[in-house]
């Protein structure tokens, strides 16, 4: 094993502790494909405050992972800016980015592919400590032991290899590694969806406990609405590369404004069987359109039960609804400034 010299922690720029941990501004990521341009992410503006958990939801292919990857510079945005702790990292060189990397961390969906199979659990968790010159040798081992405890793994796991662990245990190791350097921001991309259903809840509970104890900001990417309701303070809903609605979690579930959000929530099972029976499931017609050729006007209009002519031609920007009790944002022509929204479950009653 090579030992990196212990470098002192960089002094860093002075920063106002009030700046959001993550600020994405009109983030765009287009991919060149043989058939044209894949508009995977198209103008996403979103912030995660200090200690805040923001859920990013939307169906598969809506661009969630690409947002997460761009936010940590695992992918290069086509345009727009990414700020972490107030620092614009969009165009920083790898070298300039390196010392800042301890402030943010991405946890992947599939822990088996993200953990180096040749390393022991102890080495995996200690690596960020070593790379950032935070601890090595005995001090590192002590921190690793404490981290193992915090993620609910017995001390003897320190010398095991990832392949000796279950999926849930591997994801616990990923979390321990991510949190070893005490990041201000954790981006978790579907952290439980590759796991057995039986262990998903325990990993989710662990993430919630760790977040509460350590107070890091979190962008929690998922298509699991129950998980996001449990974990998130605020939720952003994505459709075809764009955010269509942002609201505090309770408000979003109580009164979704965007017809797409209404449809998405109507498909989620609710624990109460009486409520479940009375629930009107909104079945959207058609498939998610291709990001190679997003529909003009409102991107959702081809599947929207309440779309009108204007929706087919005019792009609805994401706008704040200042009259709503808690600041909410929505991109729908049919939602009024005071927050009155169409009802996608009863299209004939709309307007
Ligand atoms: P989600 O995480 O919401 O399922 P993704 O961000 O993975 O969505 O993908 C959004 C869209 O971008 C999809 O249509 C996907 O096929 C496309 N995409 C993602 N990565 C690439 C890539 N490297 N090259 C081309 N298209 C991509
Ligand atoms: Mg994804």
Tab-separated table of C-alpha atoms and ligand atoms in Angstrom:
chain	number	residue	atom	x	y	z
A	1	UNK	CA	0.000	0.000	0.000
A	2	UNK	CA	1.356	3.409	-0.868
A	3	UNK	CA	1.175	6.000	1.821
A	4	UNK	CA	0.291	9.488	0.768
A	5	UNK	CA	2.059	12.249	2.620
A	6	UNK	CA	-0.099	13.908	5.184
A	7	UNK	CA	-0.954	17.292	3.795
A	8	UNK	CA	-2.515	19.879	6.031
A	9	UNK	CA	-6.184	20.491	5.395
A	10	UNK	CA	-6.467	23.359	2.917
A	11	UNK	CA	-7.376	26.640	4.509
A	12	UNK	CA	-10.170	27.034	1.995
A	13	UNK	CA	-11.919	30.185	1.024
A	14	UNK	CA	-13.812	31.934	3.746
A	15	UNK	CA	-17.449	31.197	3.216
A	16	UNK	CA	-20.667	32.366	4.605
A	17	UNK	CA	-22.153	29.421	6.419
A	18	UNK	CA	-25.530	30.502	5.215
A	19	UNK	CA	-24.817	29.730	1.573
A	20	UNK	CA	-26.627	26.635	0.344
A	21	UNK	CA	-24.500	23.496	0.185
A	22	UNK	CA	-25.614	22.935	-3.384
A	23	UNK	CA	-26.882	25.406	-5.951
A	24	UNK	CA	-27.643	24.274	-9.463
A	25	UNK	CA	-28.455	27.068	-11.881
A	26	UNK	CA	-30.008	26.316	-15.291
A	27	UNK	CA	-28.010	23.104	-15.378
A	28	UNK	CA	-28.086	21.443	-18.765
A	29	UNK	CA	-26.568	18.176	-19.926
A	30	UNK	CA	-27.012	17.166	-23.540
A	31	UNK	CA	-25.519	14.017	-25.039
A	32	UNK	CA	-24.634	13.710	-28.701
A	33	UNK	CA	-26.199	10.540	-30.096
A	34	UNK	CA	-26.350	9.115	-33.595
A	35	UNK	CA	-29.995	10.156	-33.886
A	36	UNK	CA	-29.506	13.669	-32.548
A	37	UNK	CA	-29.143	15.361	-29.180
A	38	UNK	CA	-30.335	13.663	-26.022
A	39	UNK	CA	-31.621	16.455	-23.788
A	40	UNK	CA	-31.116	14.495	-20.586
A	41	UNK	CA	-31.141	17.572	-18.336
A	42	UNK	CA	-32.507	20.840	-19.655
A	43	UNK	CA	-32.301	23.873	-17.404
A	44	UNK	CA	-32.507	22.562	-13.867
A	45	UNK	CA	-32.322	25.146	-11.085
A	46	UNK	CA	-32.347	23.710	-7.578
A	47	UNK	CA	-30.756	24.363	-4.200
A	48	UNK	CA	-30.060	22.210	-1.179
A	49	UNK	CA	-29.704	24.212	2.017
A	50	UNK	CA	-27.418	23.386	4.944
A	51	UNK	CA	-28.741	20.295	6.645
A	52	UNK	CA	-31.674	20.118	4.279
A	53	UNK	CA	-32.850	16.928	2.583
A	54	UNK	CA	-34.183	17.569	-0.886
A	55	UNK	CA	-35.818	14.685	-2.710
A	56	UNK	CA	-35.486	14.484	-6.483
A	57	UNK	CA	-38.194	12.274	-7.929
A	58	UNK	CA	-39.450	11.357	-11.366
A	59	UNK	CA	-39.825	8.287	-13.513
A	60	UNK	CA	-36.892	6.381	-14.954
A	61	UNK	CA	-35.174	8.335	-17.724
A	62	UNK	CA	-36.247	11.776	-16.488
A	63	UNK	CA	-32.638	12.849	-15.854
A	64	UNK	CA	-32.240	12.438	-12.097
A	65	UNK	CA	-28.947	10.551	-12.124
A	66	UNK	CA	-27.483	12.936	-14.669
A	67	UNK	CA	-28.282	15.850	-12.339
A	68	UNK	CA	-26.567	14.010	-9.475
A	69	UNK	CA	-23.517	13.148	-11.544
A	70	UNK	CA	-23.147	16.708	-12.866
A	71	UNK	CA	-23.501	18.093	-9.347
A	72	UNK	CA	-20.371	16.234	-8.248
A	73	UNK	CA	-18.552	16.683	-11.586
A	74	UNK	CA	-18.654	12.990	-12.426
A	75	UNK	CA	-20.280	14.257	-15.574
A	76	UNK	CA	-19.636	17.595	-17.268
A	77	UNK	CA	-22.591	19.956	-17.587
A	78	UNK	CA	-23.214	21.265	-21.096
A	79	UNK	CA	-24.151	24.629	-19.587
A	80	UNK	CA	-25.298	26.142	-16.326
A	81	UNK	CA	-23.465	26.311	-13.030
A	82	UNK	CA	-22.851	24.108	-10.024
A	83	UNK	CA	-21.979	25.797	-6.733
A	84	UNK	CA	-21.003	23.911	-3.632
A	85	UNK	CA	-20.742	25.883	-0.395
A	86	UNK	CA	-20.923	29.012	-2.521
A	87	UNK	CA	-17.958	28.035	-4.724
A	88	UNK	CA	-18.566	27.698	-8.447
A	89	UNK	CA	-17.067	24.298	-9.277
A	90	UNK	CA	-18.501	24.038	-12.802
A	91	UNK	CA	-15.210	24.590	-14.571
A	92	UNK	CA	-12.643	23.874	-11.885
A	93	UNK	CA	-9.775	21.651	-13.003
A	94	UNK	CA	-9.505	18.173	-11.478
A	95	UNK	CA	-6.589	19.441	-9.467
A	96	UNK	CA	-8.396	22.492	-8.123
A	97	UNK	CA	-11.414	20.352	-7.365
A	98	UNK	CA	-9.502	17.715	-5.389
A	99	UNK	CA	-9.325	19.494	-2.011
A	100	UNK	CA	-13.002	20.451	-2.305
A	101	UNK	CA	-14.044	16.845	-2.867
A	102	UNK	CA	-14.207	16.199	0.842
A	103	UNK	CA	-17.198	18.547	1.026
A	104	UNK	CA	-19.460	16.427	-1.158
A	105	UNK	CA	-19.957	12.786	-1.886
A	106	UNK	CA	-22.132	10.661	-4.128
A	107	UNK	CA	-23.511	7.320	-3.011
A	108	UNK	CA	-24.477	5.103	-5.927
A	109	UNK	CA	-27.424	2.846	-6.430
A	110	UNK	CA	-25.416	-0.326	-6.747
A	111	UNK	CA	-22.869	-0.771	-3.950
A	112	UNK	CA	-21.345	-3.875	-5.590
A	113	UNK	CA	-20.012	-1.895	-8.527
A	114	UNK	CA	-18.946	1.168	-6.560
A	115	UNK	CA	-16.721	-0.575	-4.000
A	116	UNK	CA	-13.271	-1.756	-5.068
A	117	UNK	CA	-13.335	-5.563	-4.669
A	118	UNK	CA	-9.574	-5.711	-4.025
A	119	UNK	CA	-9.765	-3.499	-0.968
A	120	UNK	CA	-10.881	-4.399	2.535
A	121	UNK	CA	-13.779	-2.605	4.158
A	122	UNK	CA	-11.290	-0.797	6.373
A	123	UNK	CA	-9.249	0.407	3.405
A	124	UNK	CA	-12.369	1.499	1.532
A	125	UNK	CA	-13.600	3.611	4.425
A	126	UNK	CA	-10.144	4.977	5.268
A	127	UNK	CA	-9.246	5.940	1.707
A	128	UNK	CA	-10.934	9.387	1.721
A	129	UNK	CA	-9.320	10.110	5.112
A	130	UNK	CA	-5.928	9.331	3.617
A	131	UNK	CA	-6.525	11.167	0.323
A	132	UNK	CA	-7.565	14.327	2.134
A	133	UNK	CA	-4.795	14.043	4.703
A	134	UNK	CA	-7.265	13.901	7.548
A	135	UNK	CA	-6.097	10.762	9.315
A	136	UNK	CA	-3.821	7.803	8.730
A	137	UNK	CA	-2.420	4.827	10.599
A	138	UNK	CA	-3.896	4.275	14.002
A	139	UNK	CA	-6.005	7.435	13.972
A	140	UNK	CA	-7.562	6.336	10.690
A	141	UNK	CA	-8.266	2.858	12.081
A	142	UNK	CA	-9.981	4.358	15.080
A	143	UNK	CA	-12.135	6.540	12.881
A	144	UNK	CA	-12.996	3.586	10.710
A	145	UNK	CA	-14.019	1.576	13.763
A	146	UNK	CA	-16.254	4.419	14.915
A	147	UNK	CA	-17.782	4.731	11.457
A	148	UNK	CA	-18.473	0.997	11.282
A	149	UNK	CA	-20.288	1.285	14.582
A	150	UNK	CA	-22.291	4.243	13.326
A	151	UNK	CA	-23.471	2.361	10.265
A	152	UNK	CA	-24.345	-0.710	12.321
A	153	UNK	CA	-21.560	-3.074	11.252
A	154	UNK	CA	-19.581	-5.213	13.711
A	155	UNK	CA	-15.868	-4.354	14.153
A	156	UNK	CA	-14.646	-7.579	12.519
A	157	UNK	CA	-15.959	-6.387	9.149
A	158	UNK	CA	-12.966	-4.078	8.922
A	159	UNK	CA	-10.822	-6.835	7.353
A	160	UNK	CA	-13.439	-8.306	5.028
A	161	UNK	CA	-13.782	-7.759	1.307
A	162	UNK	CA	-16.929	-6.306	-0.230
A	163	UNK	CA	-17.846	-9.632	-1.843
A	164	UNK	CA	-18.159	-11.211	1.597
A	165	UNK	CA	-20.933	-8.784	2.476
A	166	UNK	CA	-24.610	-8.648	1.648
A	167	UNK	CA	-25.969	-5.815	-0.518
A	168	UNK	CA	-27.317	-3.995	2.519
A	169	UNK	CA	-23.980	-4.296	4.327
A	170	UNK	CA	-22.159	-3.029	1.262
A	171	UNK	CA	-24.401	0.023	1.134
A	172	UNK	CA	-23.626	0.608	4.817
A	173	UNK	CA	-19.936	0.558	3.898
A	174	UNK	CA	-20.610	3.071	1.084
A	175	UNK	CA	-22.294	5.374	3.576
A	176	UNK	CA	-19.432	5.010	6.067
A	177	UNK	CA	-16.947	5.853	3.313
A	178	UNK	CA	-19.003	8.820	2.139
A	179	UNK	CA	-19.308	10.209	5.651
A	180	UNK	CA	-15.731	9.496	6.759
A	181	UNK	CA	-14.616	13.023	5.851
A	182	UNK	CA	-17.782	14.667	7.195
A	183	UNK	CA	-19.089	16.112	3.932
A	184	UNK	CA	-21.537	19.015	3.913
A	185	UNK	CA	-23.415	17.419	1.041
A	186	UNK	CA	-24.356	13.833	0.346
A	187	UNK	CA	-25.970	12.940	-2.945
A	188	UNK	CA	-27.662	9.568	-2.697
A	189	UNK	CA	-28.785	8.170	-6.048
A	190	UNK	CA	-31.431	5.511	-5.399
A	191	UNK	CA	-29.334	4.181	-2.506
A	192	UNK	CA	-31.743	1.370	-1.679
A	193	UNK	CA	-33.278	0.367	-4.984
A	194	UNK	CA	-30.679	-2.308	-5.778
A	195	UNK	CA	-31.224	-3.921	-2.369
A	196	UNK	CA	-33.582	-6.651	-1.236
A	197	UNK	CA	-36.911	-5.148	-0.258
A	198	UNK	CA	-36.407	-6.650	3.208
A	199	UNK	CA	-33.328	-4.507	3.912
A	200	UNK	CA	-34.348	-1.310	2.109
A	201	UNK	CA	-36.115	0.118	5.157
A	202	UNK	CA	-33.173	-0.470	7.485
A	203	UNK	CA	-30.729	1.288	5.134
A	204	UNK	CA	-33.185	4.148	4.701
A	205	UNK	CA	-33.563	4.420	8.478
A	206	UNK	CA	-29.793	4.464	8.806
A	207	UNK	CA	-29.518	7.280	6.266
A	208	UNK	CA	-32.182	9.244	8.149
A	209	UNK	CA	-30.415	8.699	11.501
A	210	UNK	CA	-27.020	9.688	10.111
A	211	UNK	CA	-28.480	12.791	8.502
A	212	UNK	CA	-30.136	13.814	11.761
A	213	UNK	CA	-26.966	13.213	13.799
A	214	UNK	CA	-24.518	14.836	11.413
A	215	UNK	CA	-26.714	17.417	9.737
A	216	UNK	CA	-25.312	17.136	6.222
A	217	UNK	CA	-27.356	18.461	3.325
A	218	UNK	CA	-28.682	15.708	1.115
A	219	UNK	CA	-29.941	15.411	-2.421
A	220	UNK	CA	-31.912	12.201	-2.257
A	221	UNK	CA	-32.631	10.826	-5.710
A	222	UNK	CA	-35.328	8.196	-5.895
A	223	UNK	CA	-38.443	6.991	-7.601
A	224	UNK	CA	-39.703	5.607	-4.288
A	225	UNK	CA	-42.337	8.060	-3.093
A	226	UNK	CA	-42.707	6.481	0.334
A	227	UNK	CA	-38.958	6.825	0.869
A	228	UNK	CA	-38.892	10.443	-0.178
A	229	UNK	CA	-41.905	11.294	1.971
A	230	UNK	CA	-40.093	9.752	4.928
A	231	UNK	CA	-36.746	11.447	4.344
A	232	UNK	CA	-37.111	14.729	2.478
A	233	UNK	CA	-37.838	18.220	3.737
A	234	UNK	CA	-38.553	19.401	0.216
A	235	UNK	CA	-39.219	17.595	-3.021
A	236	UNK	CA	-38.429	18.480	-6.626
A	237	UNK	CA	-40.308	16.575	-9.315
A	238	UNK	CA	-38.574	15.969	-12.652
A	239	UNK	CA	-40.152	15.230	-15.990
A	240	UNK	CA	-38.152	14.772	-19.172
A	241	UNK	CA	-35.067	16.685	-18.080
A	242	UNK	CA	-36.836	19.521	-16.298
A	243	UNK	CA	-38.189	20.277	-12.852
A	244	UNK	CA	-41.957	20.697	-12.961
A	245	UNK	CA	-42.690	21.265	-9.280
A	246	UNK	CA	-40.882	22.027	-6.019
A	247	UNK	CA	-42.608	22.040	-2.650
A	248	UNK	CA	-42.113	21.184	1.010
A	249	UNK	CA	-42.814	17.460	1.404
A	250	UNK	CA	-46.048	17.712	3.395
A	251	UNK	CA	-47.475	20.353	1.061
A	252	UNK	CA	-46.589	18.353	-2.026
A	253	UNK	CA	-48.300	15.216	-0.763
A	254	UNK	CA	-51.296	17.138	0.574
A	255	UNK	CA	-51.897	19.171	-2.577
A	256	UNK	CA	-49.793	18.427	-5.650
A	257	UNK	CA	-50.267	21.272	-8.151
A	258	UNK	CA	-48.712	20.020	-11.364
A	259	UNK	CA	-50.835	17.456	-13.245
A	260	UNK	CA	-47.741	15.257	-13.576
A	261	UNK	CA	-47.141	15.340	-9.815
A	262	UNK	CA	-50.810	14.534	-9.282
A	263	UNK	CA	-50.486	11.510	-11.549
A	264	UNK	CA	-47.223	10.380	-9.956
A	265	UNK	CA	-48.660	10.558	-6.430
A	266	UNK	CA	-51.920	8.914	-7.453
A	267	UNK	CA	-49.973	5.822	-8.483
A	268	UNK	CA	-48.288	5.446	-5.082
A	269	UNK	CA	-49.879	2.969	-2.681
A	270	UNK	CA	-51.156	4.453	0.573
A	271	UNK	CA	-51.144	2.434	3.812
A	272	UNK	CA	-54.799	3.136	4.643
A	273	UNK	CA	-56.997	0.668	2.690
A	274	UNK	CA	-60.086	2.902	2.937
A	275	UNK	CA	-58.196	5.835	1.505
A	276	UNK	CA	-56.624	3.506	-1.061
A	277	UNK	CA	-60.069	2.479	-2.344
A	278	UNK	CA	-61.306	6.040	-2.584
A	279	UNK	CA	-58.184	7.131	-4.400
A	280	UNK	CA	-58.522	7.984	-8.073
A	281	UNK	CA	-55.567	6.586	-9.920
A	282	UNK	CA	-54.591	8.882	-12.777
A	283	UNK	CA	-53.399	6.725	-15.625
A	284	UNK	CA	-51.261	8.687	-18.036
A	285	UNK	CA	-51.652	7.886	-21.682
A	286	UNK	CA	-48.584	7.029	-23.717
A	287	UNK	CA	-44.946	6.585	-22.840
A	288	UNK	CA	-42.400	9.069	-21.568
A	289	UNK	CA	-41.422	10.878	-24.802
A	290	UNK	CA	-37.830	10.554	-25.956
A	291	UNK	CA	-35.400	13.193	-24.687
A	292	UNK	CA	-34.142	13.219	-28.301
A	293	UNK	CA	-37.295	15.073	-29.283
A	294	UNK	CA	-39.071	16.573	-26.302
A	295	UNK	CA	-42.557	17.875	-27.135
A	296	UNK	CA	-42.855	21.624	-27.816
A	297	UNK	CA	-44.630	23.891	-25.355
A	298	UNK	CA	-45.088	22.111	-22.055
A	299	UNK	CA	-43.135	18.856	-22.275
A	300	UNK	CA	-45.892	17.087	-20.406
A	301	UNK	CA	-48.733	18.162	-22.700
A	302	UNK	CA	-48.730	14.935	-24.739
A	303	UNK	CA	-49.757	12.989	-21.632
A	304	UNK	CA	-51.546	15.649	-19.636
A	305	UNK	CA	-55.258	14.965	-19.009
A	306	UNK	CA	-56.029	18.693	-18.682
A	307	UNK	CA	-53.821	20.218	-21.389
A	308	UNK	CA	-55.253	23.133	-23.395
A	309	UNK	CA	-54.053	24.709	-26.655
A	310	UNK	CA	-51.622	27.036	-24.945
A	311	UNK	CA	-49.807	24.058	-23.401
A	312	UNK	CA	-48.924	22.725	-26.853
A	313	UNK	CA	-47.055	25.845	-27.924
A	314	UNK	CA	-45.992	27.930	-24.955
A	315	UNK	CA	-43.237	26.776	-22.594
A	316	UNK	CA	-44.315	27.180	-18.962
A	317	UNK	CA	-41.281	28.238	-16.932
A	318	UNK	CA	-40.838	27.084	-13.358
A	319	UNK	CA	-42.281	29.958	-11.347
A	320	UNK	CA	-42.782	30.687	-7.680
A	321	UNK	CA	-46.279	30.812	-6.252
A	322	UNK	CA	-45.804	33.671	-3.800
A	323	UNK	CA	-49.359	33.480	-2.541
A	324	UNK	CA	-48.999	29.930	-1.261
A	325	UNK	CA	-48.235	29.585	2.441
A	326	UNK	CA	-44.807	28.029	1.886
A	327	UNK	CA	-42.932	29.106	-1.212
A	328	UNK	CA	-43.721	26.584	-3.893
A	329	UNK	CA	-42.683	26.420	-7.519
A	330	UNK	CA	-44.535	24.933	-10.431
A	331	UNK	CA	-44.323	24.977	-14.210
A	332	UNK	CA	-47.903	24.726	-15.431
A	333	UNK	CA	-49.964	27.316	-17.297
A	334	UNK	CA	-53.107	26.130	-15.555
A	335	UNK	CA	-51.934	26.804	-12.002
A	336	UNK	CA	-52.939	30.317	-10.967
A	337	UNK	CA	-50.763	32.768	-9.036
A	338	UNK	CA	-52.670	32.048	-5.830
A	339	UNK	CA	-51.976	28.339	-6.269
A	340	UNK	CA	-55.319	27.099	-7.599
A	341	UNK	CA	-54.490	24.005	-9.614
A	342	UNK	CA	-56.227	21.868	-12.217
A	343	UNK	CA	-57.400	18.419	-11.180
A	344	UNK	CA	-55.851	15.806	-13.441
A	345	UNK	CA	-58.108	13.145	-11.881
A	346	UNK	CA	-61.218	14.970	-13.080
A	347	UNK	CA	-60.285	16.584	-16.382
A	348	UNK	CA	-63.871	17.557	-17.193
A	349	UNK	CA	-64.206	19.552	-14.012
A	350	UNK	CA	-61.124	21.574	-14.821
A	351	UNK	CA	-61.117	25.174	-16.023
B	1	LIG	P1	-32.912	8.753	-14.431
B	1	LIG	O1	-31.801	8.686	-13.438
B	1	LIG	O2	-34.002	9.714	-14.035
B	1	LIG	O3	-33.465	7.422	-14.757
B	1	LIG	P2	-30.812	9.440	-16.335
B	1	LIG	O4	-30.199	10.704	-15.835
B	1	LIG	O5	-30.089	8.187	-16.063
B	1	LIG	O6	-32.330	9.354	-15.791
B	1	LIG	O7	-31.033	9.540	-17.909
B	1	LIG	C1	-31.742	10.614	-18.520
B	1	LIG	C2	-31.728	10.426	-20.012
B	1	LIG	O8	-30.403	10.640	-20.499
B	1	LIG	C3	-32.137	9.028	-20.465
B	1	LIG	O9	-32.865	9.161	-21.657
B	1	LIG	C4	-30.813	8.366	-20.707
B	1	LIG	O10	-30.941	7.354	-21.678
B	1	LIG	C5	-29.964	9.507	-21.211
B	1	LIG	N1	-28.522	9.340	-20.933
B	1	LIG	C6	-27.961	9.231	-19.692
B	1	LIG	N2	-26.615	9.106	-19.794
B	1	LIG	C7	-26.332	9.129	-21.125
B	1	LIG	C8	-25.123	9.025	-21.892
B	1	LIG	N3	-23.935	8.899	-21.287
B	1	LIG	N4	-25.232	9.077	-23.234
B	1	LIG	C9	-26.431	9.221	-23.851
B	1	LIG	N5	-27.596	9.331	-23.186
B	1	LIG	C10	-27.562	9.276	-21.846
B	2	LIG	MG1	-31.097	7.085	-12.307
